[in-house]
């Protein structure tokens, strides 16, 4: 019995070290999905009177983000951080490039 204790202990020790090095914990955080309500404007930067997520806007208008040809720019969306709200509650873009653009494909 005493002769088998040392090899069994060494075997258990090797298995424990192997198991610890084989298993790596997943401490990386998963990316958070952002849900941004963009202000939507037409081609002349006139506010369309709504603030929507991209998915809801695509469902409402039938437009999409695909840039395949032929395409016609129909709506532009700016995030709230890139808009200024006037005294009447109407947003105005403060950057020249929209954060999102939706196209129609005739």
Short mmCIF file of C-alpha atoms in Angstrom, two decimals:
data_model
loop_
_atom_site.label_atom_id
_atom_site.label_comp_id
_atom_site.label_asym_id
_atom_site.label_seq_id
_atom_site.Cartn_x
_atom_site.Cartn_y
_atom_site.Cartn_z
CA UNK A 1 0.00 0.00 0.00
CA UNK A 2 2.82 2.41 0.87
CA UNK A 3 4.47 1.78 -2.48
CA UNK A 4 1.43 2.98 -4.43
CA UNK A 5 0.78 6.17 -2.41
CA UNK A 6 3.67 8.15 -3.87
CA UNK A 7 2.92 7.33 -7.56
CA UNK A 8 -0.81 7.99 -7.02
CA UNK A 9 -0.04 11.30 -5.32
CA UNK A 10 2.29 12.32 -8.16
CA UNK A 11 -0.28 11.27 -10.74
CA UNK A 12 -2.99 13.29 -9.01
CA UNK A 13 -0.64 16.29 -8.78
CA UNK A 14 0.18 16.11 -12.51
CA UNK A 15 -3.51 15.80 -13.41
CA UNK A 16 -4.32 18.82 -11.22
CA UNK A 17 -1.61 20.95 -12.86
CA UNK A 18 -2.71 19.86 -16.33
CA UNK A 19 -6.35 20.64 -15.59
CA UNK A 20 -5.50 24.10 -14.24
CA UNK A 21 -3.50 25.00 -17.32
CA UNK A 22 -6.07 23.55 -19.75
CA UNK A 23 -9.04 25.49 -18.38
CA UNK A 24 -8.95 29.22 -18.96
CA UNK A 25 -11.66 31.35 -17.41
CA UNK A 26 -13.53 33.73 -19.70
CA UNK A 27 -13.09 37.04 -17.90
CA UNK A 28 -13.52 39.09 -21.08
CA UNK A 29 -16.61 41.23 -21.01
CA UNK A 30 -19.09 40.80 -23.81
CA UNK A 31 -19.77 43.87 -25.91
CA UNK A 32 -22.94 45.67 -24.98
CA UNK A 33 -25.42 46.25 -27.76
CA UNK A 34 -26.12 49.94 -28.05
CA UNK A 35 -29.61 51.08 -28.78
CA UNK A 36 -29.42 54.63 -30.06
CA UNK A 37 -32.48 56.65 -31.00
CA UNK A 38 -31.29 58.71 -33.95
CA UNK A 39 -32.95 61.92 -35.11
CA UNK A 40 -34.01 61.34 -38.72
CA UNK A 41 -33.74 63.97 -41.45
CA UNK A 42 -34.53 63.98 -45.16
CA UNK A 43 -32.02 64.78 -47.91
CA UNK A 44 -32.33 68.56 -47.28
CA UNK A 45 -31.66 68.13 -43.52
CA UNK A 46 -35.27 68.83 -42.62
CA UNK A 47 -36.24 66.94 -39.47
CA UNK A 48 -38.85 64.27 -40.19
CA UNK A 49 -40.39 64.68 -36.74
CA UNK A 50 -39.25 61.38 -35.28
CA UNK A 51 -36.51 59.80 -33.25
CA UNK A 52 -36.06 56.06 -33.88
CA UNK A 53 -33.55 53.25 -33.74
CA UNK A 54 -32.14 52.08 -37.07
CA UNK A 55 -34.15 48.85 -36.94
CA UNK A 56 -37.43 50.61 -36.18
CA UNK A 57 -36.80 53.20 -38.89
CA UNK A 58 -36.09 50.48 -41.47
CA UNK A 59 -39.32 48.71 -40.48
CA UNK A 60 -41.27 51.98 -40.68
CA UNK A 61 -39.94 53.23 -44.02
CA UNK A 62 -38.73 50.12 -45.85
CA UNK A 63 -35.31 51.70 -46.41
CA UNK A 64 -32.05 49.95 -45.52
CA UNK A 65 -28.35 50.58 -44.87
CA UNK A 66 -27.16 48.61 -47.90
CA UNK A 67 -24.91 50.62 -50.21
CA UNK A 68 -25.34 48.34 -53.22
CA UNK A 69 -26.18 50.13 -56.47
CA UNK A 70 -28.51 51.56 -57.59
CA UNK A 71 -29.16 53.51 -54.43
CA UNK A 72 -30.77 56.80 -53.59
CA UNK A 73 -30.06 58.55 -50.30
CA UNK A 74 -33.38 59.16 -48.66
CA UNK A 75 -32.85 59.56 -44.91
CA UNK A 76 -29.99 60.58 -42.67
CA UNK A 77 -29.76 59.94 -38.94
CA UNK A 78 -27.80 61.82 -36.31
CA UNK A 79 -27.20 60.62 -32.77
CA UNK A 80 -28.53 62.90 -30.01
CA UNK A 81 -24.95 63.88 -29.10
CA UNK A 82 -24.47 65.30 -32.61
CA UNK A 83 -27.63 67.42 -32.60
CA UNK A 84 -28.56 70.71 -31.03
CA UNK A 85 -32.16 71.20 -29.85
CA UNK A 86 -33.64 74.66 -30.29
CA UNK A 87 -36.24 76.31 -28.05
CA UNK A 88 -39.11 74.65 -29.92
CA UNK A 89 -37.68 71.13 -29.50
CA UNK A 90 -36.53 70.81 -33.09
CA UNK A 91 -33.11 69.14 -33.50
CA UNK A 92 -30.46 70.52 -35.84
CA UNK A 93 -27.36 68.53 -36.81
CA UNK A 94 -24.09 70.04 -35.61
CA UNK A 95 -21.89 67.80 -37.77
CA UNK A 96 -21.90 67.63 -41.55
CA UNK A 97 -21.74 63.82 -41.84
CA UNK A 98 -24.68 61.75 -40.58
CA UNK A 99 -24.10 58.90 -38.15
CA UNK A 100 -26.44 56.63 -40.16
CA UNK A 101 -27.83 56.76 -43.66
CA UNK A 102 -30.74 54.78 -45.08
CA UNK A 103 -31.14 54.19 -48.81
CA UNK A 104 -33.85 53.13 -51.19
CA UNK A 105 -32.97 50.82 -54.08
CA UNK A 106 -35.13 51.61 -57.11
#
